Short mmCIF file of C-alpha atoms and ligand atoms in Angstrom, two decimals:
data_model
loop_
_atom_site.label_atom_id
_atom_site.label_comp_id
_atom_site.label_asym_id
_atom_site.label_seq_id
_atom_site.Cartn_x
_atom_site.Cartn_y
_atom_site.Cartn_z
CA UNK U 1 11.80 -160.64 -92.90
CA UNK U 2 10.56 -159.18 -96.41
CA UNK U 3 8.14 -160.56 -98.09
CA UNK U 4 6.95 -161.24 -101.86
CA UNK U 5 3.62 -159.95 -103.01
CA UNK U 6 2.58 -161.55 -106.62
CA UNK U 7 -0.25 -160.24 -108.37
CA UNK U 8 -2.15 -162.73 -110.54
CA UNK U 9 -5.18 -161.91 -113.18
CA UNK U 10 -5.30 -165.45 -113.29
CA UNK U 11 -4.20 -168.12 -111.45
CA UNK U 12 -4.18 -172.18 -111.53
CA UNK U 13 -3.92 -172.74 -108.06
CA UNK U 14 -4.06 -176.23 -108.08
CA UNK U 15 -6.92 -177.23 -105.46
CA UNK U 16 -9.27 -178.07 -107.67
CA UNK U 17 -10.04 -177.46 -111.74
CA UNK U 18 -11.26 -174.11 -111.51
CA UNK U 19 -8.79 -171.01 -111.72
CA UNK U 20 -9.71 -167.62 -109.94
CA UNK U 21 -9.25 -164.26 -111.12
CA UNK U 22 -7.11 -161.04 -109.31
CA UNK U 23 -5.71 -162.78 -106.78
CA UNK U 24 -2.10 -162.41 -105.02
CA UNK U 25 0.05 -164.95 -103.25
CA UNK U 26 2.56 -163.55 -100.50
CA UNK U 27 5.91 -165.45 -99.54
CA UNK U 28 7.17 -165.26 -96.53
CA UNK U 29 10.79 -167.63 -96.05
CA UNK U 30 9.73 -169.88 -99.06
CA UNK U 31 6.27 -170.38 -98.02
CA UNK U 32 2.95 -169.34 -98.75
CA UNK U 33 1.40 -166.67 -96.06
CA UNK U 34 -1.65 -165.81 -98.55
CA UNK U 35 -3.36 -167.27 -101.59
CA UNK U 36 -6.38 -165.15 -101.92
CA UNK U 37 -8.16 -162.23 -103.50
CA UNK U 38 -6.36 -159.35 -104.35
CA UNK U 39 -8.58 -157.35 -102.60
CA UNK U 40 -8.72 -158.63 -99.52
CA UNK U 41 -4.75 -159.00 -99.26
CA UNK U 42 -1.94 -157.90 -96.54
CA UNK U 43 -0.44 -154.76 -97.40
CA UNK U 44 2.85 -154.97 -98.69
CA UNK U 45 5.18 -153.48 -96.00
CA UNK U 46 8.20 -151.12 -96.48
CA UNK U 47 10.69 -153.47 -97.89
CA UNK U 48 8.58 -156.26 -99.59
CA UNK U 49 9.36 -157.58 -103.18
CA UNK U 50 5.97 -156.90 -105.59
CA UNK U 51 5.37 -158.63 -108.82
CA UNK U 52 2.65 -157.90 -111.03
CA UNK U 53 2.16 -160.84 -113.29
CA UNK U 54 0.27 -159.22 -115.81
CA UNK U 55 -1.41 -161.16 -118.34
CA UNK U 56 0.38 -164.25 -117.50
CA UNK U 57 -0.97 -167.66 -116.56
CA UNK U 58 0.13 -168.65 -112.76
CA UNK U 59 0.13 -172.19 -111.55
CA UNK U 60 1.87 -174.71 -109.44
CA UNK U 61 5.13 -176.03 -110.64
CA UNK U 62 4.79 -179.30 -112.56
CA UNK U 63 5.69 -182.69 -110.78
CA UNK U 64 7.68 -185.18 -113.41
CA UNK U 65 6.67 -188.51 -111.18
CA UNK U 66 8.98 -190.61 -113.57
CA UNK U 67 12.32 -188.88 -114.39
CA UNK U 68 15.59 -191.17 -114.45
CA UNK U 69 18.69 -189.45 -113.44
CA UNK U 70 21.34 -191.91 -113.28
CA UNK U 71 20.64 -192.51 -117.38
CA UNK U 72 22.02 -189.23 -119.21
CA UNK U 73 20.17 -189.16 -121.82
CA UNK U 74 21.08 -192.86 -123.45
CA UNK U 75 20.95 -194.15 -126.23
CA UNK U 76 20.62 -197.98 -125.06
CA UNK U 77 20.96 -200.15 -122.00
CA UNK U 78 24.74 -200.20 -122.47
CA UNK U 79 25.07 -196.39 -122.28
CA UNK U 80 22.63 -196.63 -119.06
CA UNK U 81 24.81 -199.39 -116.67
CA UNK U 82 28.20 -199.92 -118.71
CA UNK U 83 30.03 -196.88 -119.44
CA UNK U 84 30.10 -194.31 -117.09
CA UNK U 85 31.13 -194.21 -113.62
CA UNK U 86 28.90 -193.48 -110.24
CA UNK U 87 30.90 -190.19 -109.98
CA UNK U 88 30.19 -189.28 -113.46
CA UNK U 89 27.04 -190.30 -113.35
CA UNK U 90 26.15 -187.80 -110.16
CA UNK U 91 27.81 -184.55 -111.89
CA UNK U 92 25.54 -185.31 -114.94
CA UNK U 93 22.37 -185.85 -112.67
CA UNK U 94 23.46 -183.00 -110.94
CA UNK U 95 23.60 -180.55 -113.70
CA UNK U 96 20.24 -182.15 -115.91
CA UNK U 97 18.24 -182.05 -112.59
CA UNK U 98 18.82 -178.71 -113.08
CA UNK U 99 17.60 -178.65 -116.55
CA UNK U 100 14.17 -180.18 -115.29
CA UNK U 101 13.98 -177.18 -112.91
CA UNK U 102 14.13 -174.48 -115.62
CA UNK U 103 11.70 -176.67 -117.71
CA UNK U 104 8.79 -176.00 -114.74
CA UNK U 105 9.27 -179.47 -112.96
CA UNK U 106 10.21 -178.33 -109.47
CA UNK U 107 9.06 -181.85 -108.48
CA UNK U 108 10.51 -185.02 -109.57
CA UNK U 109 10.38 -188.38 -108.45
CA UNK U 110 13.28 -190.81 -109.94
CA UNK U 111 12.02 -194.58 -109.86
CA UNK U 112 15.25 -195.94 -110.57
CA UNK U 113 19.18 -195.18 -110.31
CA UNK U 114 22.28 -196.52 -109.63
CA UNK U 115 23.89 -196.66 -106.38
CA UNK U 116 23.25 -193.43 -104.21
CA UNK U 117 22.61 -191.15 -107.01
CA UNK U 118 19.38 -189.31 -106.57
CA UNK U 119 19.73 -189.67 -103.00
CA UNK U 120 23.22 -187.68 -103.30
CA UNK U 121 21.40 -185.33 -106.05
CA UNK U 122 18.52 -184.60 -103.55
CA UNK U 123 20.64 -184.16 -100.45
CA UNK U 124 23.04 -181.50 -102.21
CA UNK U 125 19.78 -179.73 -103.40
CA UNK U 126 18.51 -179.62 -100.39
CA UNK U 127 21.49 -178.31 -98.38
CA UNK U 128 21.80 -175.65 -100.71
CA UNK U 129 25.07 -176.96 -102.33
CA UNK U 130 23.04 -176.37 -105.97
CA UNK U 131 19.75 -174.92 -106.82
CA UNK U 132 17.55 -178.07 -108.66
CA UNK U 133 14.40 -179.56 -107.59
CA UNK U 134 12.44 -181.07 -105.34
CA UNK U 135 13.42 -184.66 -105.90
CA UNK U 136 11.67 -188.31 -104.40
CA UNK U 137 15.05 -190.62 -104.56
CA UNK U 138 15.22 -194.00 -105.44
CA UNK U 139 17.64 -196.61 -105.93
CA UNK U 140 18.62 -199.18 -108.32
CA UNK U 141 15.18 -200.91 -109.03
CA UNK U 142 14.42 -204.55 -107.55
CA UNK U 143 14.62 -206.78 -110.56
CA UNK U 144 13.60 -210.30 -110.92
CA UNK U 145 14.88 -212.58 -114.00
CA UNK U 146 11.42 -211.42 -115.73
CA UNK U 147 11.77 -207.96 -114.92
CA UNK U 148 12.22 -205.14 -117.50
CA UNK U 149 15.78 -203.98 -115.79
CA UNK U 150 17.37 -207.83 -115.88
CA UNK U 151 17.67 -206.97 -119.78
CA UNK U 152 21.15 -208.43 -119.73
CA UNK U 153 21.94 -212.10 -120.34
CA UNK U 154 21.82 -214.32 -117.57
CA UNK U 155 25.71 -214.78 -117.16
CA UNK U 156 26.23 -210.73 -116.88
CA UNK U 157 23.46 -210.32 -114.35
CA UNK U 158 23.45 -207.56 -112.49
CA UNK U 159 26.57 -205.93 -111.15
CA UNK U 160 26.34 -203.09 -108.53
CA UNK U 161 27.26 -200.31 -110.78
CA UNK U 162 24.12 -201.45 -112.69
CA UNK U 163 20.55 -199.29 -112.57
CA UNK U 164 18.70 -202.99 -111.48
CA UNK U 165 19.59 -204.80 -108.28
CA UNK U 166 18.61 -208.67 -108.99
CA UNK U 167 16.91 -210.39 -106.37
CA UNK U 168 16.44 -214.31 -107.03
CA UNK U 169 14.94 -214.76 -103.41
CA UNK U 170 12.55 -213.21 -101.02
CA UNK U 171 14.84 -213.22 -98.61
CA UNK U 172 16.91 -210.93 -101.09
CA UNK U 173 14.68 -208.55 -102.05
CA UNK U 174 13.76 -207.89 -98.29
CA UNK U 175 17.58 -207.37 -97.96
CA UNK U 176 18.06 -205.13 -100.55
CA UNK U 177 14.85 -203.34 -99.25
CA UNK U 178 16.24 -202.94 -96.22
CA UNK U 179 19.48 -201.33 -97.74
CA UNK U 180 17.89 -198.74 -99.38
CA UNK U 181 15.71 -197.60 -96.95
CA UNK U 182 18.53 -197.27 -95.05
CA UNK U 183 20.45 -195.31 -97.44
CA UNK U 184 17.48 -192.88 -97.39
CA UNK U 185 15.33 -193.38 -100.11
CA UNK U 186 12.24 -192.29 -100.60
CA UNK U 187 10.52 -194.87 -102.58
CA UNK U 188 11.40 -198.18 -103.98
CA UNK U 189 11.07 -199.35 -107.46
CA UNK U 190 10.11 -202.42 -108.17
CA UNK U 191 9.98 -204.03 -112.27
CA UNK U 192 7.26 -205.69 -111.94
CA UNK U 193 7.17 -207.31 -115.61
CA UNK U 194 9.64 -206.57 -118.76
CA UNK U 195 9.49 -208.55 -122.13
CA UNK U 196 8.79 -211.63 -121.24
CA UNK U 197 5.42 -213.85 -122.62
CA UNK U 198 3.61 -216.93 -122.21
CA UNK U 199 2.77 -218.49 -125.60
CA UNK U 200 -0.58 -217.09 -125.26
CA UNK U 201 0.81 -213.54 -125.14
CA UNK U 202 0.65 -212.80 -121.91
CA UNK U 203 2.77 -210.76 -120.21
CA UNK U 204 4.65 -213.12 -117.36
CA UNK U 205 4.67 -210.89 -113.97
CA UNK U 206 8.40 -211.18 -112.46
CA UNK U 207 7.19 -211.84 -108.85
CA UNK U 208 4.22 -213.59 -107.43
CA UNK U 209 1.27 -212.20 -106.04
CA UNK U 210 3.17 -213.56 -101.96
CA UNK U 211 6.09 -211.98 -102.83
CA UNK U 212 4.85 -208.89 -104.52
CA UNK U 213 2.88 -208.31 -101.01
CA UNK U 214 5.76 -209.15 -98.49
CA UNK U 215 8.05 -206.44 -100.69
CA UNK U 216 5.52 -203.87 -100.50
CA UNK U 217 4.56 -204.11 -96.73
CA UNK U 218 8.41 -204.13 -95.88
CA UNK U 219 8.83 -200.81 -98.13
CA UNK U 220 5.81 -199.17 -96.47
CA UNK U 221 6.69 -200.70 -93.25
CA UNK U 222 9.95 -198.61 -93.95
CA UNK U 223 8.03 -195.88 -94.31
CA UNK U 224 8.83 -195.69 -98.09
CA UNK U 225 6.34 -195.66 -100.99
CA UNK U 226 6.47 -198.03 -103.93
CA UNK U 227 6.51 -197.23 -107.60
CA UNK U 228 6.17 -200.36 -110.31
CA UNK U 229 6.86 -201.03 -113.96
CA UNK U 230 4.12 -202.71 -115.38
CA UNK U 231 2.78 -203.22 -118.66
CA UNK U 232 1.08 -206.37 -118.15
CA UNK U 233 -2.50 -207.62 -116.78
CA UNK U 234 -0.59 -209.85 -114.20
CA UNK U 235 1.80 -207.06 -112.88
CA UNK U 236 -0.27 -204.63 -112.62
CA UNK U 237 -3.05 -207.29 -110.52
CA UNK U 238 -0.22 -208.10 -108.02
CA UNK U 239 1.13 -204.27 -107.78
CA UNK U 240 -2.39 -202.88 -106.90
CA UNK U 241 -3.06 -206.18 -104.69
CA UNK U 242 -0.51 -205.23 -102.84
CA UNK U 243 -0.97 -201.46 -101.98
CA UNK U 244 1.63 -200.08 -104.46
CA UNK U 245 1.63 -196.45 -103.97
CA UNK U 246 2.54 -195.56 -107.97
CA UNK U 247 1.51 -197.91 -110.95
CA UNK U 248 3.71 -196.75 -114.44
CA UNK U 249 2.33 -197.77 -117.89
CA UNK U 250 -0.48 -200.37 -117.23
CA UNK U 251 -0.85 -200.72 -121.09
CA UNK U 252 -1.87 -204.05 -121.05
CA UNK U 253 -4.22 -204.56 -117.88
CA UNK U 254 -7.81 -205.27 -117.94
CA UNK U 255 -11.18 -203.96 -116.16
CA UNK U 256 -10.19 -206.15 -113.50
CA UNK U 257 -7.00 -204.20 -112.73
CA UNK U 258 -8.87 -200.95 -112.86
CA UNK U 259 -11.10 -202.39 -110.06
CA UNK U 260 -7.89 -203.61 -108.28
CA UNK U 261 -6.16 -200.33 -108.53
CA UNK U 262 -9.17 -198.45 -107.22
CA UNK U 263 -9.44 -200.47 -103.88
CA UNK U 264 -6.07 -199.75 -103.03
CA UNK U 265 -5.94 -196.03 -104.07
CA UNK U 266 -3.20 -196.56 -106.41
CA UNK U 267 -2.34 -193.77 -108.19
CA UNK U 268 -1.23 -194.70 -111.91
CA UNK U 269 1.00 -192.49 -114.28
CA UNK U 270 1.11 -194.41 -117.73
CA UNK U 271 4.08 -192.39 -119.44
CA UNK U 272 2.93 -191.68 -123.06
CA UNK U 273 5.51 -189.67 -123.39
CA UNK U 274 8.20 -192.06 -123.86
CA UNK U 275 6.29 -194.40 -126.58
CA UNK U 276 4.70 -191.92 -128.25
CA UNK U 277 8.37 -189.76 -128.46
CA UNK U 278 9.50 -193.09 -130.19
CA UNK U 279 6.68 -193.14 -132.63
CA UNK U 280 7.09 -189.97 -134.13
CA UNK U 281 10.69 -188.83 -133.49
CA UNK U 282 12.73 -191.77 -134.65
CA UNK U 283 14.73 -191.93 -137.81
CA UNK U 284 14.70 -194.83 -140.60
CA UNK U 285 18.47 -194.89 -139.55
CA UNK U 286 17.03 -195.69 -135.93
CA UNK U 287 17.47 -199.03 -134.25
CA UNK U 288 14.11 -198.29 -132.83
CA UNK U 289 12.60 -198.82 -136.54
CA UNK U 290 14.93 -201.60 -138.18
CA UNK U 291 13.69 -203.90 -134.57
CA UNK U 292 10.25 -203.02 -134.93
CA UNK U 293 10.77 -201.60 -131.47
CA UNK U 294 8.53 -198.33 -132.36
CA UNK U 295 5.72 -200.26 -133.90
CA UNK U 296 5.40 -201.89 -131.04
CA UNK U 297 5.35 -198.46 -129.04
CA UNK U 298 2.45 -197.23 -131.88
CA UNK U 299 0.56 -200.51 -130.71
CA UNK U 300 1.52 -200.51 -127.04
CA UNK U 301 -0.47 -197.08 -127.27
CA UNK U 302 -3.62 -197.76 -129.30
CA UNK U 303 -4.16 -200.65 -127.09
CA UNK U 304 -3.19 -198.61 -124.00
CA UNK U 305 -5.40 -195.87 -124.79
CA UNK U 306 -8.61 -197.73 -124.38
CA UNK U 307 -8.12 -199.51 -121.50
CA UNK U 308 -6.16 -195.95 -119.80
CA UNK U 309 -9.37 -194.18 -120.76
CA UNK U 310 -11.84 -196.89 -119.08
CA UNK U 311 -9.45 -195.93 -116.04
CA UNK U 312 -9.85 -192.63 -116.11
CA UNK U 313 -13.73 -192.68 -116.11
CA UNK U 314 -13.76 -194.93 -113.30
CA UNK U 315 -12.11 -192.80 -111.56
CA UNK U 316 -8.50 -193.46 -110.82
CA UNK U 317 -6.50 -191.04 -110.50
CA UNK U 318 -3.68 -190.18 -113.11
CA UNK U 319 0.20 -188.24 -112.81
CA UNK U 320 2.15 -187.35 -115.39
CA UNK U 321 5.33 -188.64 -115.69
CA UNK U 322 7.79 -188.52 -118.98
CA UNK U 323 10.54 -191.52 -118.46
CA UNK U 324 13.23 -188.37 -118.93
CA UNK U 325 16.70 -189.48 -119.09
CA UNK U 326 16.32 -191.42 -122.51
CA UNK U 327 17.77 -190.23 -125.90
CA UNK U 328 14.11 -189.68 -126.69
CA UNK U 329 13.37 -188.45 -123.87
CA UNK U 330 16.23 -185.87 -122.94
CA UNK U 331 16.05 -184.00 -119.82
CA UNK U 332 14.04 -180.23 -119.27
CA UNK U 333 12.54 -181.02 -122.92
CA UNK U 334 9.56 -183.48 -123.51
CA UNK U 335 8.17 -183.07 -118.91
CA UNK U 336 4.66 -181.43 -120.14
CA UNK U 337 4.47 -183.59 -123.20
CA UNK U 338 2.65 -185.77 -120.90
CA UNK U 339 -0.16 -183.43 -120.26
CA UNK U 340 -0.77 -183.00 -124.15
CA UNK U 341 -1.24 -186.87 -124.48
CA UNK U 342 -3.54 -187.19 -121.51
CA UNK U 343 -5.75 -184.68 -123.34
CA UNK U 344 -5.26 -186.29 -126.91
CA UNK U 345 -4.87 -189.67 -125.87
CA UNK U 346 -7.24 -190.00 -123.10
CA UNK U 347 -9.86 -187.39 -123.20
CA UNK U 348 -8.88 -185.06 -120.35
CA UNK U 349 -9.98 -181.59 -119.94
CA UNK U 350 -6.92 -179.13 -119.92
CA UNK U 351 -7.90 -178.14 -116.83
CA UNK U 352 -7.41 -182.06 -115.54
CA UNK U 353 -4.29 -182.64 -116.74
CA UNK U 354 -2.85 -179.94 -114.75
CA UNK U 355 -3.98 -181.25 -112.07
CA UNK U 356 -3.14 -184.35 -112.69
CA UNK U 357 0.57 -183.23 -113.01
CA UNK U 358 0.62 -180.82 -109.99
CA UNK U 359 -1.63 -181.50 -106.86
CA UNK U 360 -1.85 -185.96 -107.86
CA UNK U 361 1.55 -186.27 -108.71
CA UNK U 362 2.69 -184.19 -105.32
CA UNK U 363 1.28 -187.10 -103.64
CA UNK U 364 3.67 -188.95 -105.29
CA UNK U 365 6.58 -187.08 -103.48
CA UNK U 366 7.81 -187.59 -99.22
CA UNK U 367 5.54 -184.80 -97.35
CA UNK U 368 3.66 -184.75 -100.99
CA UNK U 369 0.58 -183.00 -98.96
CA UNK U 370 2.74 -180.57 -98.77
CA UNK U 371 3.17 -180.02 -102.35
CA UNK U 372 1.04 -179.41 -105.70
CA UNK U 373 -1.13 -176.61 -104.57
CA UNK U 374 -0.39 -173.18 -104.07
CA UNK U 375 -2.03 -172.26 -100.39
CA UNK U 376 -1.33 -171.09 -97.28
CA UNK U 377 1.70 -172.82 -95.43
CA UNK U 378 2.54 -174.65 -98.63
CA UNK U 379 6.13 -173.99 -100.34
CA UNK U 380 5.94 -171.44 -102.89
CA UNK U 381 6.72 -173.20 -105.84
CA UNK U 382 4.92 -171.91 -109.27
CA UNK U 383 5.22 -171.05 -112.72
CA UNK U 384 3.96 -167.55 -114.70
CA UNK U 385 3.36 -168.63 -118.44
CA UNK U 386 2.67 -166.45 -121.43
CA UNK U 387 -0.94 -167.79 -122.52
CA UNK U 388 -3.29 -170.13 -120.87
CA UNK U 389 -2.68 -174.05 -121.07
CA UNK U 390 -6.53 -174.23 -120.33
CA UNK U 391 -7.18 -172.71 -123.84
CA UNK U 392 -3.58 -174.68 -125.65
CA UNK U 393 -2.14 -177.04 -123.30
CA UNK U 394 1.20 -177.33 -125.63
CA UNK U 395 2.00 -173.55 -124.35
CA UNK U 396 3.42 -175.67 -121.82
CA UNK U 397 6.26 -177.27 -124.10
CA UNK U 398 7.08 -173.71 -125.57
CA UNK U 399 10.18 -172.37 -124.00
CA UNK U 400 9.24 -168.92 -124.99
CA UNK U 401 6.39 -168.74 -122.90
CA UNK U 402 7.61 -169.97 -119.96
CA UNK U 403 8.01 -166.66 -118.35
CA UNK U 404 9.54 -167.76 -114.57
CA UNK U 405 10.00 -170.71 -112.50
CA UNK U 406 9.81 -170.44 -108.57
CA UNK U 407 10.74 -172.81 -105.97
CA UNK U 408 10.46 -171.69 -102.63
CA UNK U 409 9.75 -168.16 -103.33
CA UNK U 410 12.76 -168.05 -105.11
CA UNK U 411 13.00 -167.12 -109.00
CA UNK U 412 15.35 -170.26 -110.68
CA UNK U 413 18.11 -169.54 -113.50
CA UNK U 414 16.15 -170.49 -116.57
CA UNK U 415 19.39 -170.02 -119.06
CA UNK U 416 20.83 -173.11 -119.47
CA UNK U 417 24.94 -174.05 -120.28
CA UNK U 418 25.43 -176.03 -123.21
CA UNK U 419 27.23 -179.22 -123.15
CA UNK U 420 28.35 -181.69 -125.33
CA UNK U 421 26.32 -184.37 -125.72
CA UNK U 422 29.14 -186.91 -127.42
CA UNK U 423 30.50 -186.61 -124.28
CA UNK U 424 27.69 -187.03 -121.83
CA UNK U 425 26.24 -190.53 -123.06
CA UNK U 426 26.14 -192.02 -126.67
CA UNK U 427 29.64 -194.30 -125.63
CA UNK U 428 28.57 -197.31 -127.55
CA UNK U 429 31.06 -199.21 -129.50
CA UNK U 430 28.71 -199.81 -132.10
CA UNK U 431 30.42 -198.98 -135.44
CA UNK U 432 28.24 -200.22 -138.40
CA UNK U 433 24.20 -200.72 -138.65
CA UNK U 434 24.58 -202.48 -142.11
CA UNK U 435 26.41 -205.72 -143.13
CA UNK U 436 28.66 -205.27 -146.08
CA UNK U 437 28.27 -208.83 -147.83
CA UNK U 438 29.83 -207.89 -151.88
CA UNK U 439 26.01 -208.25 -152.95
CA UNK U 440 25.41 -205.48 -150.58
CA UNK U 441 28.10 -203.06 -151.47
CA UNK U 442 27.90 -203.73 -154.99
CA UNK U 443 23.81 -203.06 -154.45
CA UNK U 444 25.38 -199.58 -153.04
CA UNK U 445 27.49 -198.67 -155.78
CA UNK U 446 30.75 -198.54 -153.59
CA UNK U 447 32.52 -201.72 -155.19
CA UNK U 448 32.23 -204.07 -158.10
CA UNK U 449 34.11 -206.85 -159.88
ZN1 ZN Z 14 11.24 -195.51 -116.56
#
């Protein structure tokens, strides 16, 4: 058995904030045997792999606690459930997990797919059918007719190709529970609230408080965890009521939620990324910007950032997760964006945000104790990077100085194969964004009388 010594100047190692200085970590079949100081480590024996890391930054890989990879990369909610098939869908989730892998994410969880996707993905991973990463499966996400994922009308519902399963009863949902549990999921996603207001502006929570409770002890009882979409006060009161392992966005909660969400140890990942991608990538050609759908993202996070931040001091604890899988969002590119927002948005140290997307968002994966820290007995899993994300935290979004990826012990292919993307998602049948009345083309200079 040979073993790989790593030298570090510095390393991240993900137990705490502080990083340490000269130290090595040895690998012994994928796993940690020492974390320590240099000086005081094994002697490399005849045989043994050494490193020296040089100047570069070492640190846990990063965990991406909200990466969807049934969606390939679409462009609406039609590309997502309509036009590809379950076997399509799988190659594709197959080859972009792969492209989260090179990005640094050898952690993912996926709170939401269709059919057995990310189970499949996972399973193939881990039997060494493909390199990719370390990946917390889901299934299609329980969906009420006020939940985010019902975003069809009523007479289309939700067939089972589709990303949401529907549930219109308890009896349902517990059903449907069941199912994927025994399919092998990891955790279950539940939409906990979607577009849907009172007159007053409140956001309208898709479940009640009873039912919200009886799904989450049946996931847990199942030995799964529970992840939530919710952007509203309501939703996110019944979520952390009921134990929910993993709150997304929370935008929209109050100092009441905060309260709730620390008695039950929630952790919450709001997902910047994805809003704040919106806000300053799209194009005046953009859907996004004709609906207003982006200046609602720019106010979703001004009013977000406040209350996130009042979290955050009171001491909940934050992953990062990106909402990968969107057009906006395209998979290996925008993972570590989150970290940049937590610092800009919310006032975190550098040094907390990695954490935050290494050793909190581990716990977010099965056997997560396992994960997120590089120690003894813990799978070997880090990244070298040219430059310190303590000092720049966007180093971390810089292909170029990502210098190597490891899972297990194991350097990963960082080279990616390109691929067309025409041909990967973007199948909507949408022909025309403008509506050519004679006023109109005449206004264009294309026609007149
Ligand atoms: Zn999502």
């Amino acid at each position: 058995m040979t073993a790989l010594h790593l030298k570090c100047q510095t390393l991240f190692d993900g137990t705490g904030l502080e990083t340490r200085q000269q130290q090595t970590l040895v690998v012994e079949n994928g796993l940690l045997s020492y974390v320590g100081p240099t000086a005081t480590a094994p002697q490399p024996q005849p045989g043994d792999t050494q490193v020296d890391a040089g100047d570069n930054f070492v640190m846990p890989g990063l965990v991406d606690v909200h990466t969807h990879l049934a969606f390939g990369n679409a462009q609406s909610e039609e590309d997502i459930d309509l036009w590809t098939s379950d076997e399509f869908r799988a190659l594709r989730g197959m080859f972009f997990a792969q492209h989260v892998l090179a990005a640094g994410v050898t952690s993912m969880v996926c709170p939401g797919d269709s059919g057995q996707l990310s189970i499949a993905v996972r399973n193939a991973i881990t039997a060494g059918l493909f390199e990719g990463p370390r990946i917390a499966a889901s299934s299609r996400v329980i969906t009420n007719r006020q939940s985010l994922n019902d975003w069809f009308p009523s007479r289309v519902g939700a067939p089972e190709y589709f990303t949401a399963q529907l549930v219109t009863s308890r009896s349902d949902a517990l059903a449907e529970i069941r199912k994927q549990a025994k399919d092998g999921v990891d955790l279950i996603k539940i939409a906990m609230d979607g577009t849907h207001r009172r007159p007053n502006g409140d956001i309208i929570a898709a479940f009640t408080a009873d039912e919200t409770r009886e799904m989450v002890e049946e996931a847990h009882r199942l030995g799964c965890k529970v992840a939530t979409h919710a952007y509203g006060r309501e939703a996110v009161m019944y979520a952390a009521r009921a134990g929910v392992d993993l709150v997304f966005h929370a935008f929209y909660m109050d100092d009441a939620c905060i309260e709730a969400l620390l008695d039950a140890g929630s952790i919450l990942a709001p997902t910047m990324t994805f809003p704040q991608n919106t806000v300053d990538f799209c194009q005046p050609h953009d859907p996004a910007i004709s609906t207003g759908y982006a200046g609602y993202c720019a106010r979703t996070l001004e009013v977000g950032s406040a209350v996130l931040k009042r979290a955050k001091a009171a001491g909940v604890p934050f992953a990062c997760g990106s909402d990968s899988g969107f057009a906006v969002t395209p998979y290996g590119e925008w993972h570590a964006r989150e970290l940049e927002l937590l610092v800009t948005r919310l006032g975190f140290t550098p040094a907390e945000a990695l954490y935050a997307a290494t050793a909190v968002g581990a716990r977010c994966m099965p056997r997560g104790e396992t994960l997120g820290s590089l120690e003894a007995g813990k799978p070997a899993d880090f990244l070298l990077l040219d430059g310190s994300p303590l000092h720049d935290i966007r180093i971390l979004q810089d292909r170029s100085r990502l210098k190597a990826v490891y899972k297990a012990g194991q350097p990963v292919r960082m080279d990616r194969s390109p691929y067309n993307p025409k041909q990967v998602s973007d199948f909507n049948s949408l022909k025309w964004t403008d509506l050519y009345t004679r006023d109109r083309v005449a206004q264009l200079g294309k026609w007149a009388l």
